[in-house]
PDB file of C-alpha atoms in Angstrom:
ATOM      1  CA  MET A   1      75.001  97.057 131.854  1.00 50.00           C
ATOM      2  CA  THR A   2      75.807  97.154 128.171  1.00 50.00           C
ATOM      3  CA  THR A   3      79.034  96.145 126.557  1.00 51.00           C
ATOM      4  CA  ASP A   4      80.202  97.401 123.235  1.00 53.00           C
ATOM      5  CA  MET A   5      81.387  94.612 121.010  1.00 51.00           C
ATOM      6  CA  HIS A   6      83.754  95.569 118.224  1.00 53.00           C
ATOM      7  CA  CYS A   7      84.814  93.200 115.539  1.00 52.00           C
ATOM      8  CA  TYR A   8      87.003  94.053 112.585  1.00 50.00           C
ATOM      9  CA  ILE A   9      87.103  91.833 109.531  1.00 53.00           C
ATOM     10  CA  LEU A  10      89.690  92.071 106.803  1.00 49.00           C
ATOM     11  CA  PHE A  11      89.131  90.056 103.607  1.00 53.00           C
ATOM     12  CA  ILE A  12      91.425  88.660 100.951  1.00 48.00           C
ATOM     13  CA  THR A  13      89.951  87.636  97.623  1.00 52.00           C
ATOM     14  CA  GLU A  14      90.865  84.434  95.810  1.00 51.00           C
ATOM     15  CA  ALA A  15      92.167  86.506  92.897  1.00 51.00           C
ATOM     16  CA  GLU A  16      94.399  88.417  95.309  1.00 51.00           C
ATOM     17  CA  LEU A  17      95.723  85.148  96.770  1.00 49.00           C
ATOM     18  CA  ASN A  18      96.451  83.831  93.266  1.00 51.00           C
ATOM     19  CA  ARG A  19      98.249  87.070  92.377  1.00 49.00           C
ATOM     20  CA  LEU A  20     100.331  86.811  95.528  1.00 47.00           C
ATOM     21  CA  SER A  21     101.196  83.175  94.939  1.00 48.00           C
ATOM     22  CA  ARG A  22     102.939  84.359  91.784  1.00 50.00           C
ATOM     23  CA  GLY A  23     105.040  86.732  93.889  1.00 53.00           C
ATOM     24  CA  LYS A  24     103.601  90.058  92.738  1.00 54.00           C
ATOM     25  CA  GLY A  25     103.359  91.854  96.045  1.00 64.00           C
ATOM     26  CA  PRO A  26     101.962  91.674  99.554  1.00 65.00           C
ATOM     27  CA  VAL A  27      98.572  90.362 100.537  1.00 65.00           C
ATOM     28  CA  ARG A  28      96.305  93.390 100.560  1.00 58.00           C
ATOM     29  CA  ASN A  29      93.060  92.075 102.006  1.00 57.00           C
ATOM     30  CA  MET A  30      93.719  89.162 104.329  1.00 73.00           C
ATOM     31  CA  ARG A  31      90.613  87.909 106.099  1.00 85.00           C
ATOM     32  CA  ILE A  32      91.483  88.489 109.712  1.00 93.00           C
ATOM     33  CA  ILE A  33      88.733  88.848 112.277  1.00 92.00           C
ATOM     34  CA  ILE A  34      89.585  90.780 115.426  1.00 93.00           C
ATOM     35  CA  SER A  35      87.219  90.633 118.367  1.00 93.00           C
ATOM     36  CA  ASN A  36      87.776  93.276 121.008  1.00 89.00           C
ATOM     37  CA  SER A  37      85.380  91.451 123.305  1.00 93.00           C
ATOM     38  CA  SER A  38      87.469  88.253 123.239  1.00 92.00           C
ATOM     39  CA  MET A  39      89.551  87.293 126.250  1.00 95.00           C
ATOM     40  CA  GLU A  40      92.308  86.305 123.807  1.00 96.00           C
ATOM     41  CA  PRO A  41      94.826  89.110 123.197  1.00 96.00           C
ATOM     42  CA  ILE A  42      94.602  90.708 119.744  1.00 97.00           C
ATOM     43  CA  TYR A  43      98.122  89.674 118.748  1.00 97.00           C
ATOM     44  CA  GLU A  44      97.261  86.037 119.539  1.00 97.00           C
ATOM     45  CA  GLN A  45      94.101  86.317 117.434  1.00 96.00           C
ATOM     46  CA  ILE A  46      96.265  87.469 114.529  1.00 97.00           C
ATOM     47  CA  ILE A  47      98.807  84.683 115.101  1.00 96.00           C
ATOM     48  CA  GLY A  48      96.121  81.995 115.208  1.00 93.00           C
ATOM     49  CA  GLN A  49      94.442  83.170 112.035  1.00 95.00           C
ATOM     50  CA  ILE A  50      97.649  83.561 110.025  1.00 94.00           C
ATOM     51  CA  LYS A  51      98.844  80.125 111.196  1.00 90.00           C
ATOM     52  CA  ALA A  52      95.508  78.644 110.109  1.00 88.00           C
ATOM     53  CA  MET A  53      95.816  80.279 106.664  1.00 90.00           C
ATOM     54  CA  ILE A  54      99.321  78.860 106.274  1.00 88.00           C
ATOM     55  CA  MET A  55      98.376  75.393 107.500  1.00 82.00           C
ATOM     56  CA  ASP A  56      95.329  75.050 105.258  1.00 81.00           C
ATOM     57  CA  GLY A  57      97.130  76.413 102.210  1.00 82.00           C
ATOM     58  CA  ARG A  58      95.366  79.755 101.831  1.00 87.00           C
ATOM     59  CA  LEU A  59      98.761  81.420 102.268  1.00 89.00           C
ATOM     60  CA  GLN A  60     101.397  79.706 100.154  1.00 87.00           C
ATOM     61  CA  GLU A  61     105.141  79.516 100.727  1.00 87.00           C
ATOM     62  CA  GLU A  62     107.006  82.750 100.017  1.00 89.00           C
ATOM     63  CA  THR A  63     103.777  84.794  99.952  1.00 91.00           C
ATOM     64  CA  MET A  64     104.504  88.328 101.067  1.00 94.00           C
ATOM     65  CA  LEU A  65     102.413  89.411 104.044  1.00 95.00           C
ATOM     66  CA  PRO A  66     101.082  92.938 104.446  1.00 94.00           C
ATOM     67  CA  SER A  67     103.498  95.329 106.088  1.00 93.00           C
ATOM     68  CA  VAL A  68     103.112  95.911 109.817  1.00 95.00           C
ATOM     69  CA  ARG A  69     101.855  99.441 109.170  1.00 94.00           C
ATOM     70  CA  SER A  70      99.452  98.391 106.448  1.00 93.00           C
ATOM     71  CA  LEU A  71      97.868  95.590 108.470  1.00 94.00           C
ATOM     72  CA  SER A  72      97.628  97.722 111.595  1.00 94.00           C
ATOM     73  CA  LYS A  73      95.932 100.473 109.589  1.00 94.00           C
ATOM     74  CA  ASP A  74      93.479  98.015 107.981  1.00 91.00           C
ATOM     75  CA  LEU A  75      92.607  96.426 111.328  1.00 93.00           C
ATOM     76  CA  LYS A  76      92.585  99.767 113.155  1.00 94.00           C
ATOM     77  CA  ILE A  77      95.011  98.531 115.796  1.00 95.00           C
ATOM     78  CA  SER A  78      98.478  99.496 116.989  1.00 96.00           C
ATOM     79  CA  ALA A  79     101.435  98.687 114.748  1.00 96.00           C
ATOM     80  CA  LEU A  80     103.152  97.306 117.863  1.00 97.00           C
ATOM     81  CA  THR A  81     100.406  94.665 118.166  1.00 97.00           C
ATOM     82  CA  VAL A  82     100.948  93.502 114.581  1.00 97.00           C
ATOM     83  CA  LYS A  83     104.736  93.602 115.083  1.00 97.00           C
ATOM     84  CA  LYS A  84     104.380  91.374 118.155  1.00 98.00           C
ATOM     85  CA  ALA A  85     102.242  88.902 116.169  1.00 98.00           C
ATOM     86  CA  TYR A  86     104.750  88.836 113.289  1.00 97.00           C
ATOM     87  CA  ASP A  87     107.651  88.394 115.726  1.00 97.00           C
ATOM     88  CA  CYS A  88     105.902  85.411 117.346  1.00 96.00           C
ATOM     89  CA  LEU A  89     105.115  83.887 113.935  1.00 95.00           C
ATOM     90  CA  GLU A  90     108.750  84.271 112.965  1.00 95.00           C
ATOM     91  CA  GLU A  91     109.924  82.768 116.247  1.00 93.00           C
ATOM     92  CA  ASP A  92     107.639  79.770 115.600  1.00 89.00           C
ATOM     93  CA  GLY A  93     109.057  79.370 112.084  1.00 89.00           C
ATOM     94  CA  PHE A  94     105.899  80.258 110.162  1.00 91.00           C
ATOM     95  CA  ILE A  95     107.209  83.442 108.546  1.00 94.00           C
ATOM     96  CA  ILE A  96     110.530  85.088 107.821  1.00 94.00           C
ATOM     97  CA  THR A  97     111.202  88.802 107.848  1.00 94.00           C
ATOM     98  CA  VAL A  98     113.796  90.327 105.577  1.00 92.00           C
ATOM     99  CA  HIS A  99     114.782  93.799 106.753  1.00 88.00           C
ATOM    100  CA  GLY A 100     113.742  96.345 104.173  1.00 88.00           C
ATOM    101  CA  LYS A 101     111.828  93.770 102.103  1.00 91.00           C
ATOM    102  CA  GLY A 102     108.971  92.562 104.312  1.00 93.00           C
ATOM    103  CA  SER A 103     107.595  89.414 105.891  1.00 95.00           C
ATOM    104  CA  PHE A 104     107.004  86.225 103.939  1.00 94.00           C
ATOM    105  CA  VAL A 105     105.490  82.803 104.584  1.00 93.00           C
ATOM    106  CA  ALA A 106     108.411  80.510 105.388  1.00 91.00           C
ATOM    107  CA  ARG A 107     109.408  77.897 102.832  1.00 84.00           C
ATOM    108  CA  GLY A 108     108.313  74.268 103.068  1.00 73.00           C
ATOM    109  CA  ASN A 109     108.634  73.331 106.680  1.00 67.00           C
ATOM    110  CA  GLN A 110     106.106  70.505 106.496  1.00 66.00           C
ATOM    111  CA  ASN A 111     107.401  69.052 109.769  1.00 70.00           C
ATOM    112  CA  LEU A 112     106.523  72.282 111.546  1.00 73.00           C
ATOM    113  CA  LEU A 113     103.024  72.309 110.077  1.00 74.00           C
ATOM    114  CA  GLN A 114     102.520  68.649 110.962  1.00 79.00           C
ATOM    115  CA  GLU A 115     103.668  69.289 114.541  1.00 81.00           C
ATOM    116  CA  GLU A 116     101.239  72.204 114.836  1.00 78.00           C
ATOM    117  CA  LYS A 117      98.363  70.002 113.664  1.00 82.00           C
ATOM    118  CA  ARG A 118      99.454  67.266 116.058  1.00 88.00           C
ATOM    119  CA  LYS A 119      99.342  69.775 118.947  1.00 88.00           C
ATOM    120  CA  GLU A 120      95.771  70.691 117.994  1.00 87.00           C
ATOM    121  CA  VAL A 121      94.705  67.042 118.067  1.00 91.00           C
ATOM    122  CA  GLU A 122      96.463  66.518 121.397  1.00 94.00           C
ATOM    123  CA  THR A 123      94.669  69.517 122.895  1.00 93.00           C
ATOM    124  CA  LYS A 124      91.299  68.222 121.706  1.00 93.00           C
ATOM    125  CA  LEU A 125      91.984  64.748 123.092  1.00 93.00           C
ATOM    126  CA  GLU A 126      93.013  66.220 126.455  1.00 94.00           C
ATOM    127  CA  TYR A 127      89.760  68.184 126.503  1.00 94.00           C
ATOM    128  CA  ALA A 128      87.734  65.042 125.725  1.00 93.00           C
ATOM    129  CA  ILE A 129      89.464  63.120 128.530  1.00 93.00           C
ATOM    130  CA  GLU A 130      88.832  66.000 130.932  1.00 94.00           C
ATOM    131  CA  GLU A 131      85.144  66.045 129.982  1.00 93.00           C
ATOM    132  CA  GLY A 132      84.877  62.290 130.472  1.00 92.00           C
ATOM    133  CA  ARG A 133      86.389  62.550 133.928  1.00 93.00           C
ATOM    134  CA  LYS A 134      84.014  65.401 134.810  1.00 94.00           C
ATOM    135  CA  CYS A 135      81.146  63.102 133.885  1.00 92.00           C
ATOM    136  CA  GLY A 136      82.450  60.519 136.326  1.00 94.00           C
ATOM    137  CA  MET A 137      84.025  58.181 133.789  1.00 93.00           C
ATOM    138  CA  LYS A 138      87.034  56.147 134.884  1.00 94.00           C
ATOM    139  CA  ASP A 139      90.172  56.123 132.767  1.00 94.00           C
ATOM    140  CA  THR A 140      89.505  52.520 131.716  1.00 94.00           C
ATOM    141  CA  GLU A 141      86.043  53.529 130.465  1.00 94.00           C
ATOM    142  CA  ILE A 142      87.528  56.417 128.520  1.00 92.00           C
ATOM    143  CA  ARG A 143      90.130  54.083 126.952  1.00 92.00           C
ATOM    144  CA  GLU A 144      87.412  51.580 126.026  1.00 92.00           C
ATOM    145  CA  LEU A 145      85.333  54.327 124.453  1.00 91.00           C
ATOM    146  CA  PHE A 146      88.361  55.593 122.542  1.00 88.00           C
ATOM    147  CA  GLU A 147      89.123  52.076 121.258  1.00 90.00           C
ATOM    148  CA  LEU A 148      85.475  51.591 120.281  1.00 90.00           C
ATOM    149  CA  ILE A 149      85.482  54.843 118.313  1.00 88.00           C
ATOM    150  CA  MET A 150      88.776  53.926 116.628  1.00 88.00           C
ATOM    151  CA  GLU A 151      87.350  50.537 115.566  1.00 87.00           C
ATOM    152  CA  THR A 152      84.367  52.100 113.814  1.00 74.00           C
ATOM    153  CA  ASP A 153      86.589  54.136 111.493  1.00 59.00           C
TER     154      ASP A 153
END
């Protein structure tokens, strides 16, 4: 049995990011990697990657994102998939959409970004605890290990 694996990559250059930071138009070549073989839905792949670009500063406040049609064409996916991703990003407060103007990275909500990072850490800690329990560790042993690790930093 063979499976076809398709992966689409879209790039954005540093010069393009700098141009966009000055408000001269939408991002043309965002680096978004879509894996059709992933169990994660495509719209969630887009959401995760755009959130990461916002959180690590690659996409600055008020940067105009590619239009739904443009991004869907570049990624060779349905415009409805991109629209769903943008809608979710807007619902989460990462972007704003102005009818007739486009979608933009939301202005300075540092609390939102901090909360998103905190959720990531929480998820990783939950995974570590789960792994410890799978290995037969008791909660007290996990706490002791956590305290030991915290002391060394």
